[in-house]
Amino acid sequence: MKYYPLKIEKKWQKLWEEKNFFKAKDFSKKEKFYLLVEFPYPSGSGLHVGHCRSYIGMDVIARKKRMEGKNVLFPMGWDAFGLPTENYAIKTKIPPEKVTKENTRNFKKQQKRIGLSFDWTREINTTDPNYYKWTQWIFVQLFKRGLSYKAKMPVNWCPSCKIVLANEEVIDGKCERCGAKVIRREKEQWMLRITKYADRLIDDLKLVDYPKRVKILQEDWIGRSEGGEVEFKIKVKNSQKNFSLKVFTTRIDTLFGVTFLVLAPEHKIIRELKNEIKNKKQIEEYVKKAKNKAERERIAEEKEKTGIEIKGVKAINPVNGREISIFVADYVLISYGTGAIMGVPAHDQRDLDFAKKYHLPIIEVIKPKEGRGFDEKKAYEGEGILVNSGKFSGLKSHKARKEILKELSRKGVARRAVYYKLRDWVFSRQRYWGEPIPMIKCEKCGWVPVPEKNLPVKLPKIKEYHPTEKGDSPLAKVKNWLNVPCPKCGNPAKRETDVMPNWAGSNWYYLRYCDSKNNKEIANKKKLKYWMPVDWYNGGMEHTTLHLLYSRFIYKFLWDIGVLPKEIGPEPYKKRTSHGTILAEGGEKMSKSKGNVVNPMEVIEQYGADTLRVYEMFMGPFEQAISWDTKGIKGARHFLEKVWGLAEELKTKKNKKTGNKKIAKEIEIALNKTIKKIGEDIDSLKFNTAISALMEFVNLLLENKKNISLKVFKNFLKILSPFAPHICEEIWQNLGFKGYCLTQKWPKYKKELVKEKKIILVIQINGKVRDKIEVESEINKEEAKRIALSSQKIKKWIEGNKIKKTIFVPKKLINFVL
């Protein structure tokens, strides 16, 4: 019988669903395992092969964990609020809720066609009022505890669309929607005080199993810097007024090398000094121009740094009394530090370039212990010994920082300080398609939260999705929705017309999966205690900064106020991993405009879902970007055809004994080694090498067809099943095995059959490989040392040198440190 994947795949998908094989059980006596993939934004274009890579990889893990006897929660839902749907509504007049319903239906159908083992009984959707009721409830709790507030702040403004844009919606200084040049303007926005959690968001990273690069991204975004805040007096010609400004620095040891200060255009001292500034008009024009630039444009690395000296005023360096120039420059941001920086051209490359451009003094104050220090072309940014630094000359950098800060603190012009790059989170969007912010503005009472019993505040149905002329949300035009009595005093009041950002619903969705139908609370505490924290969370690298940070913040807040059981700990995810993107053939990014997007449904139609699954896992290392290769998909299909062919031949020898016992034993040993490797590779995301091992084993079986036992093939199907579940179920049934392949226990390998008798021992001298020799696998350190030192190659390297240390790693290497 020929292999027809489409026919068998639909059959098994239907049966899996009917029998609820993938439904997680609350409070099961089995060990729980909560496996989470990022829920997608359901776009009109449907699934792409990049989605599939993450889903298939985690599905392999979910299926294996079930076979290992775990109670697996592997849920799916929809992060369905978003700007693209609103833009589509503006163009077509089709309501966003209708578009979302169609898109989610399509996504779900496609996910099922891949054979993903999601528990659909827990499905959630962020646009469902029964879901966003709790998103709004969280906002109210934040407001009650002073962690949400409204403030004026500079925003990205598109004068054409008349809308506020998030930073990610500004592309090369232009609006992503219409291409118009984006300007900056001030607007009142709701903010969340995530900065209150900055230290905990860094410190608690030590409690979780995240890749090092992910932890670094989190730490860099929060950007905790410890240093000193130094006061510079300002000297104004012909004035007796006292002015000063503060500068934060992590390198107070370079203070004697400061030859200028640079201020952000928004710095308040510029307004305070306006009557003292000689070139006031020039400064005002520069400031106005800078304020209209998007933040990304201002701080772009490749952009030439511009600035204007503020004439008529000077700053006084507090360590030596030297008068120094003050500049205003757009690359300095008011939101970080104090909005003022000190220029140390000998020890900061950006400052050096700036100093040379404006002919400012350059003073070297740090010399390295060894090697090249500062020269005219390159700043020396490292640590070393202080020079030209008065009584602190000769001190090492770390010691000098303490001493200089101590002396200036005693004089009252400096203090120890900690600053963060992290800012409070802008939580307003002037749009329609988002969660309404549950707040009411009363002239008498100010901002009042909507009473919890009146949640959710539902989105009204509207026909016009454009913002108002002032840039307010389209909701501002819905008068019967907008005008309400104040919940506190009963006077006429107005609803907030801003909606929440895309992040709002995804901050806590993993909690809702624990109890997705609960109408009384976010989730039952007993269920949260059973399922949380998430054991393994996988998603794209693009979400390892903001989404991860925001969801950790909201979780910690809910944990603090007692919504979550204290026993589950202060972090939502035990482990986080990321998958690489899939590129088009040739290494280009897939895009509709280039016509190189690969549709997974077309691949399934042509080759089958199991072929897609096997190929995506075989492409290359799961965590790295990889290019699509049509030849590879054909290879994956050919592999499955080999498996199918072997099964067809085995049908005819169900009860026949195997031939050559010696070969049968070799096959058994190979099977046990393969079981061991597949198990280890799945757990460490090495799916590509696992598939490779399965292919090697199949080739061995093909070479020795007469010596294959049904028992061997049965165990092989079990370890292939997580990757290609449909074909394995069909073969399992065809060969008359009992039950279902996916409900079998994961096979255990026999330790005595996987031991390697011989290994290659690497011999290193000072960490460099100098020889390799074959030895017994159980060799001890003394024997390994004796054999290694008898090697002629090693004798040559060691001759005349003393071995200070011997490092031995069993079954791998021995290293002699000379």
PDB file of C-alpha atoms in Angstrom, residues 444-633:
ATOM      1  CA  LYS A 444     -15.060  67.306  40.878  1.00  0.00           C
ATOM      2  CA  CYS A 445     -13.459  63.947  41.732  1.00  0.00           C
ATOM      3  CA  GLY A 446     -10.746  63.733  39.058  1.00  0.00           C
ATOM      4  CA  TRP A 447      -9.977  60.269  37.685  1.00  0.00           C
ATOM      5  CA  VAL A 448     -12.229  57.562  39.118  1.00  0.00           C
ATOM      6  CA  PRO A 449     -11.986  53.855  38.205  1.00  0.00           C
ATOM      7  CA  VAL A 450     -15.051  52.086  36.844  1.00  0.00           C
ATOM      8  CA  PRO A 451     -16.501  49.992  39.722  1.00  0.00           C
ATOM      9  CA  GLU A 452     -15.384  46.371  39.468  1.00  0.00           C
ATOM     10  CA  LYS A 453     -19.025  45.174  39.343  1.00  0.00           C
ATOM     11  CA  ASN A 454     -19.457  47.182  36.088  1.00  0.00           C
ATOM     12  CA  LEU A 455     -16.529  45.519  34.306  1.00  0.00           C
ATOM     13  CA  PRO A 456     -15.975  44.843  31.489  1.00  0.00           C
ATOM     14  CA  VAL A 457     -16.287  48.236  29.822  1.00  0.00           C
ATOM     15  CA  LYS A 458     -17.176  46.915  26.384  1.00  0.00           C
ATOM     16  CA  LEU A 459     -16.129  48.456  23.091  1.00  0.00           C
ATOM     17  CA  PRO A 460     -19.169  50.066  21.435  1.00  0.00           C
ATOM     18  CA  LYS A 461     -19.926  49.114  17.839  1.00  0.00           C
ATOM     19  CA  ILE A 462     -18.949  51.967  15.502  1.00  0.00           C
ATOM     20  CA  LYS A 463     -18.728  52.555  11.754  1.00  0.00           C
ATOM     21  CA  GLU A 464     -16.049  55.267  11.595  1.00  0.00           C
ATOM     22  CA  TYR A 465     -12.577  54.182  12.777  1.00  0.00           C
ATOM     23  CA  HIS A 466     -10.589  57.361  12.064  1.00  0.00           C
ATOM     24  CA  PRO A 467      -9.319  59.344  15.073  1.00  0.00           C
ATOM     25  CA  THR A 468     -10.652  62.855  15.777  1.00  0.00           C
ATOM     26  CA  GLU A 469      -8.998  65.985  14.370  1.00  0.00           C
ATOM     27  CA  LYS A 470      -7.249  66.429  17.740  1.00  0.00           C
ATOM     28  CA  GLY A 471      -5.875  62.914  17.569  1.00  0.00           C
ATOM     29  CA  ASP A 472      -8.217  61.387  20.132  1.00  0.00           C
ATOM     30  CA  SER A 473      -9.540  57.851  19.798  1.00  0.00           C
ATOM     31  CA  PRO A 474     -12.602  57.260  17.573  1.00  0.00           C
ATOM     32  CA  LEU A 475     -14.368  56.411  20.853  1.00  0.00           C
ATOM     33  CA  ALA A 476     -14.459  60.160  21.640  1.00  0.00           C
ATOM     34  CA  LYS A 477     -17.142  60.511  18.933  1.00  0.00           C
ATOM     35  CA  VAL A 478     -19.526  57.965  20.548  1.00  0.00           C
ATOM     36  CA  LYS A 479     -21.442  60.352  22.817  1.00  0.00           C
ATOM     37  CA  ASN A 480     -23.901  57.848  24.327  1.00  0.00           C
ATOM     38  CA  TRP A 481     -20.917  55.691  25.377  1.00  0.00           C
ATOM     39  CA  LEU A 482     -18.682  58.603  26.379  1.00  0.00           C
ATOM     40  CA  ASN A 483     -21.010  60.484  28.739  1.00  0.00           C
ATOM     41  CA  VAL A 484     -21.653  58.724  32.053  1.00  0.00           C
ATOM     42  CA  PRO A 485     -22.318  59.726  35.689  1.00  0.00           C
ATOM     43  CA  CYS A 486     -19.320  59.788  38.017  1.00  0.00           C
ATOM     44  CA  PRO A 487     -19.271  56.548  40.061  1.00  0.00           C
ATOM     45  CA  LYS A 488     -18.220  58.566  43.130  1.00  0.00           C
ATOM     46  CA  CYS A 489     -20.448  61.687  43.201  1.00  0.00           C
ATOM     47  CA  GLY A 490     -22.998  61.064  40.439  1.00  0.00           C
ATOM     48  CA  ASN A 491     -22.217  64.285  38.540  1.00  0.00           C
ATOM     49  CA  PRO A 492     -21.907  64.220  34.710  1.00  0.00           C
ATOM     50  CA  ALA A 493     -18.538  62.776  33.710  1.00  0.00           C
ATOM     51  CA  LYS A 494     -16.770  61.256  30.697  1.00  0.00           C
ATOM     52  CA  ARG A 495     -15.164  57.912  30.034  1.00  0.00           C
ATOM     53  CA  GLU A 496     -11.505  57.635  29.101  1.00  0.00           C
ATOM     54  CA  THR A 497     -11.412  57.231  25.315  1.00  0.00           C
ATOM     55  CA  ASP A 498      -7.854  55.857  25.098  1.00  0.00           C
ATOM     56  CA  VAL A 499      -7.449  52.111  24.804  1.00  0.00           C
ATOM     57  CA  MET A 500      -4.695  49.838  26.088  1.00  0.00           C
ATOM     58  CA  PRO A 501      -1.640  48.823  24.022  1.00  0.00           C
ATOM     59  CA  ASN A 502      -1.159  45.437  22.322  1.00  0.00           C
ATOM     60  CA  TRP A 503       0.879  44.271  25.318  1.00  0.00           C
ATOM     61  CA  ALA A 504      -2.038  44.519  27.782  1.00  0.00           C
ATOM     62  CA  GLY A 505      -3.709  41.190  27.072  1.00  0.00           C
ATOM     63  CA  SER A 506      -0.466  39.249  26.718  1.00  0.00           C
ATOM     64  CA  ASN A 507       0.861  40.292  30.142  1.00  0.00           C
ATOM     65  CA  TRP A 508      -1.159  37.711  32.020  1.00  0.00           C
ATOM     66  CA  TYR A 509      -2.591  35.243  29.478  1.00  0.00           C
ATOM     67  CA  TYR A 510      -0.536  32.328  30.836  1.00  0.00           C
ATOM     68  CA  LEU A 511      -2.478  32.671  34.133  1.00  0.00           C
ATOM     69  CA  ARG A 512      -5.841  32.483  32.388  1.00  0.00           C
ATOM     70  CA  TYR A 513      -5.027  29.157  30.737  1.00  0.00           C
ATOM     71  CA  CYS A 514      -5.043  27.649  34.253  1.00  0.00           C
ATOM     72  CA  ASP A 515      -8.763  28.444  34.577  1.00  0.00           C
ATOM     73  CA  SER A 516     -10.003  29.948  31.312  1.00  0.00           C
ATOM     74  CA  LYS A 517     -13.767  29.824  32.018  1.00  0.00           C
ATOM     75  CA  ASN A 518     -13.720  31.462  35.478  1.00  0.00           C
ATOM     76  CA  ASN A 519     -16.120  34.435  35.683  1.00  0.00           C
ATOM     77  CA  LYS A 520     -15.385  35.319  39.313  1.00  0.00           C
ATOM     78  CA  GLU A 521     -11.608  35.844  39.295  1.00  0.00           C
ATOM     79  CA  ILE A 522      -8.544  35.744  37.041  1.00  0.00           C
ATOM     80  CA  ALA A 523      -8.105  32.092  37.977  1.00  0.00           C
ATOM     81  CA  ASN A 524      -8.848  29.850  40.927  1.00  0.00           C
ATOM     82  CA  LYS A 525      -5.970  29.926  43.426  1.00  0.00           C
ATOM     83  CA  LYS A 526      -5.873  26.144  43.817  1.00  0.00           C
ATOM     84  CA  LYS A 527      -5.539  25.736  40.052  1.00  0.00           C
ATOM     85  CA  LEU A 528      -2.844  28.429  39.945  1.00  0.00           C
ATOM     86  CA  LYS A 529      -1.014  26.656  42.760  1.00  0.00           C
ATOM     87  CA  TYR A 530      -1.206  23.370  40.814  1.00  0.00           C
ATOM     88  CA  TRP A 531      -0.118  24.667  37.370  1.00  0.00           C
ATOM     89  CA  MET A 532       2.109  27.686  37.983  1.00  0.00           C
ATOM     90  CA  PRO A 533       4.840  28.634  37.348  1.00  0.00           C
ATOM     91  CA  VAL A 534       5.127  27.823  33.638  1.00  0.00           C
ATOM     92  CA  ASP A 535       7.735  25.067  33.307  1.00  0.00           C
ATOM     93  CA  TRP A 536       8.914  25.984  29.816  1.00  0.00           C
ATOM     94  CA  TYR A 537       8.092  29.053  27.698  1.00  0.00           C
ATOM     95  CA  ASN A 538       9.264  29.330  24.105  1.00  0.00           C
ATOM     96  CA  GLY A 539       8.939  32.314  21.788  1.00  0.00           C
ATOM     97  CA  GLY A 540      10.693  34.589  19.337  1.00  0.00           C
ATOM     98  CA  MET A 541      13.844  36.525  20.249  1.00  0.00           C
ATOM     99  CA  GLU A 542      11.973  39.724  19.314  1.00  0.00           C
ATOM    100  CA  HIS A 543       9.781  39.207  22.403  1.00  0.00           C
ATOM    101  CA  THR A 544      12.547  38.473  24.901  1.00  0.00           C
ATOM    102  CA  THR A 545      12.819  42.129  25.863  1.00  0.00           C
ATOM    103  CA  LEU A 546       9.510  43.991  26.171  1.00  0.00           C
ATOM    104  CA  HIS A 547       6.907  41.215  26.348  1.00  0.00           C
ATOM    105  CA  LEU A 548       9.021  39.234  28.790  1.00  0.00           C
ATOM    106  CA  LEU A 549       9.697  42.325  30.906  1.00  0.00           C
ATOM    107  CA  TYR A 550       6.084  43.543  30.945  1.00  0.00           C
ATOM    108  CA  SER A 551       4.621  40.111  31.736  1.00  0.00           C
ATOM    109  CA  ARG A 552       7.151  39.593  34.558  1.00  0.00           C
ATOM    110  CA  PHE A 553       6.186  43.008  35.982  1.00  0.00           C
ATOM    111  CA  ILE A 554       2.428  42.333  35.938  1.00  0.00           C
ATOM    112  CA  TYR A 555       2.959  38.873  37.427  1.00  0.00           C
ATOM    113  CA  LYS A 556       5.044  40.324  40.287  1.00  0.00           C
ATOM    114  CA  PHE A 557       2.381  42.959  40.944  1.00  0.00           C
ATOM    115  CA  LEU A 558      -0.402  40.337  41.112  1.00  0.00           C
ATOM    116  CA  TRP A 559       1.818  38.185  43.334  1.00  0.00           C
ATOM    117  CA  ASP A 560       2.455  41.140  45.653  1.00  0.00           C
ATOM    118  CA  ILE A 561      -1.244  41.970  46.122  1.00  0.00           C
ATOM    119  CA  GLY A 562      -2.187  38.360  46.880  1.00  0.00           C
ATOM    120  CA  VAL A 563      -4.032  37.502  43.660  1.00  0.00           C
ATOM    121  CA  LEU A 564      -1.490  34.716  43.102  1.00  0.00           C
ATOM    122  CA  PRO A 565      -0.522  32.145  45.761  1.00  0.00           C
ATOM    123  CA  LYS A 566       2.772  32.985  47.443  1.00  0.00           C
ATOM    124  CA  GLU A 567       3.899  29.345  47.100  1.00  0.00           C
ATOM    125  CA  ILE A 568       4.287  29.606  43.308  1.00  0.00           C
ATOM    126  CA  GLY A 569       7.142  32.105  43.652  1.00  0.00           C
ATOM    127  CA  PRO A 570       7.927  35.586  42.265  1.00  0.00           C
ATOM    128  CA  GLU A 571       8.613  34.596  38.637  1.00  0.00           C
ATOM    129  CA  PRO A 572       6.049  33.385  36.057  1.00  0.00           C
ATOM    130  CA  TYR A 573       8.345  31.248  33.882  1.00  0.00           C
ATOM    131  CA  LYS A 574      10.901  28.724  35.125  1.00  0.00           C
ATOM    132  CA  LYS A 575      12.538  28.395  31.731  1.00  0.00           C
ATOM    133  CA  ARG A 576      12.552  30.512  28.573  1.00  0.00           C
ATOM    134  CA  THR A 577      13.926  29.500  25.177  1.00  0.00           C
ATOM    135  CA  SER A 578      13.783  31.086  21.728  1.00  0.00           C
ATOM    136  CA  HIS A 579      13.654  29.746  18.187  1.00  0.00           C
ATOM    137  CA  GLY A 580      15.422  31.169  15.152  1.00  0.00           C
ATOM    138  CA  THR A 581      13.562  32.707  12.224  1.00  0.00           C
ATOM    139  CA  ILE A 582      13.047  30.925   8.924  1.00  0.00           C
ATOM    140  CA  LEU A 583      14.407  32.835   5.940  1.00  0.00           C
ATOM    141  CA  ALA A 584      13.540  32.425   2.279  1.00  0.00           C
ATOM    142  CA  GLU A 585      15.752  30.362  -0.003  1.00  0.00           C
ATOM    143  CA  GLY A 586      18.968  32.323  -0.513  1.00  0.00           C
ATOM    144  CA  GLY A 587      18.892  33.781   3.016  1.00  0.00           C
ATOM    145  CA  GLU A 588      16.525  36.707   2.350  1.00  0.00           C
ATOM    146  CA  LYS A 589      13.730  37.678   4.719  1.00  0.00           C
ATOM    147  CA  MET A 590      10.374  36.307   3.599  1.00  0.00           C
ATOM    148  CA  SER A 591       7.975  39.047   2.442  1.00  0.00           C
ATOM    149  CA  LYS A 592       4.857  39.297   0.298  1.00  0.00           C
ATOM    150  CA  SER A 593       6.429  42.028  -1.860  1.00  0.00           C
ATOM    151  CA  LYS A 594       9.318  39.718  -2.797  1.00  0.00           C
ATOM    152  CA  GLY A 595       6.955  36.808  -3.449  1.00  0.00           C
ATOM    153  CA  ASN A 596       9.136  34.422  -1.443  1.00  0.00           C
ATOM    154  CA  VAL A 597       6.764  33.566   1.411  1.00  0.00           C
ATOM    155  CA  VAL A 598       6.334  29.818   1.943  1.00  0.00           C
ATOM    156  CA  ASN A 599       2.766  28.855   2.842  1.00  0.00           C
ATOM    157  CA  PRO A 600       2.779  25.838   5.191  1.00  0.00           C
ATOM    158  CA  MET A 601      -0.670  24.757   3.979  1.00  0.00           C
ATOM    159  CA  GLU A 602       0.672  24.413   0.435  1.00  0.00           C
ATOM    160  CA  VAL A 603       3.545  22.288   1.773  1.00  0.00           C
ATOM    161  CA  ILE A 604       1.032  20.064   3.591  1.00  0.00           C
ATOM    162  CA  GLU A 605      -1.117  19.704   0.475  1.00  0.00           C
ATOM    163  CA  GLN A 606       1.895  18.586  -1.546  1.00  0.00           C
ATOM    164  CA  TYR A 607       3.910  16.564   0.976  1.00  0.00           C
ATOM    165  CA  GLY A 608       1.819  16.066   4.134  1.00  0.00           C
ATOM    166  CA  ALA A 609       1.902  17.496   7.674  1.00  0.00           C
ATOM    167  CA  ASP A 610       4.391  14.926   8.977  1.00  0.00           C
ATOM    168  CA  THR A 611       6.832  15.885   6.221  1.00  0.00           C
ATOM    169  CA  LEU A 612       6.504  19.566   7.190  1.00  0.00           C
ATOM    170  CA  ARG A 613       7.035  18.667  10.859  1.00  0.00           C
ATOM    171  CA  VAL A 614      10.097  16.498  10.203  1.00  0.00           C
ATOM    172  CA  TYR A 615      11.645  19.027   7.808  1.00  0.00           C
ATOM    173  CA  GLU A 616      11.189  22.041  10.109  1.00  0.00           C
ATOM    174  CA  MET A 617      12.861  20.125  12.933  1.00  0.00           C
ATOM    175  CA  PHE A 618      15.652  18.892  10.642  1.00  0.00           C
ATOM    176  CA  MET A 619      16.460  22.264   8.991  1.00  0.00           C
ATOM    177  CA  GLY A 620      19.187  23.261  11.422  1.00  0.00           C
ATOM    178  CA  PRO A 621      19.765  24.255  15.066  1.00  0.00           C
ATOM    179  CA  PHE A 622      16.386  25.270  16.501  1.00  0.00           C
ATOM    180  CA  GLU A 623      17.680  28.473  18.094  1.00  0.00           C
ATOM    181  CA  GLN A 624      19.388  29.758  14.935  1.00  0.00           C
ATOM    182  CA  ALA A 625      18.011  31.442  11.800  1.00  0.00           C
ATOM    183  CA  ILE A 626      17.896  29.093   8.821  1.00  0.00           C
ATOM    184  CA  SER A 627      16.964  29.328   5.131  1.00  0.00           C
ATOM    185  CA  TRP A 628      14.124  27.313   3.612  1.00  0.00           C
ATOM    186  CA  ASP A 629      15.274  24.624   1.197  1.00  0.00           C
ATOM    187  CA  THR A 630      12.830  22.841  -1.128  1.00  0.00           C
ATOM    188  CA  LYS A 631      15.308  19.979  -1.579  1.00  0.00           C
ATOM    189  CA  GLY A 632      15.225  19.472   2.182  1.00  0.00           C
ATOM    190  CA  ILE A 633      11.435  19.107   2.253  1.00  0.00           C
TER     191      ILE A 633
END
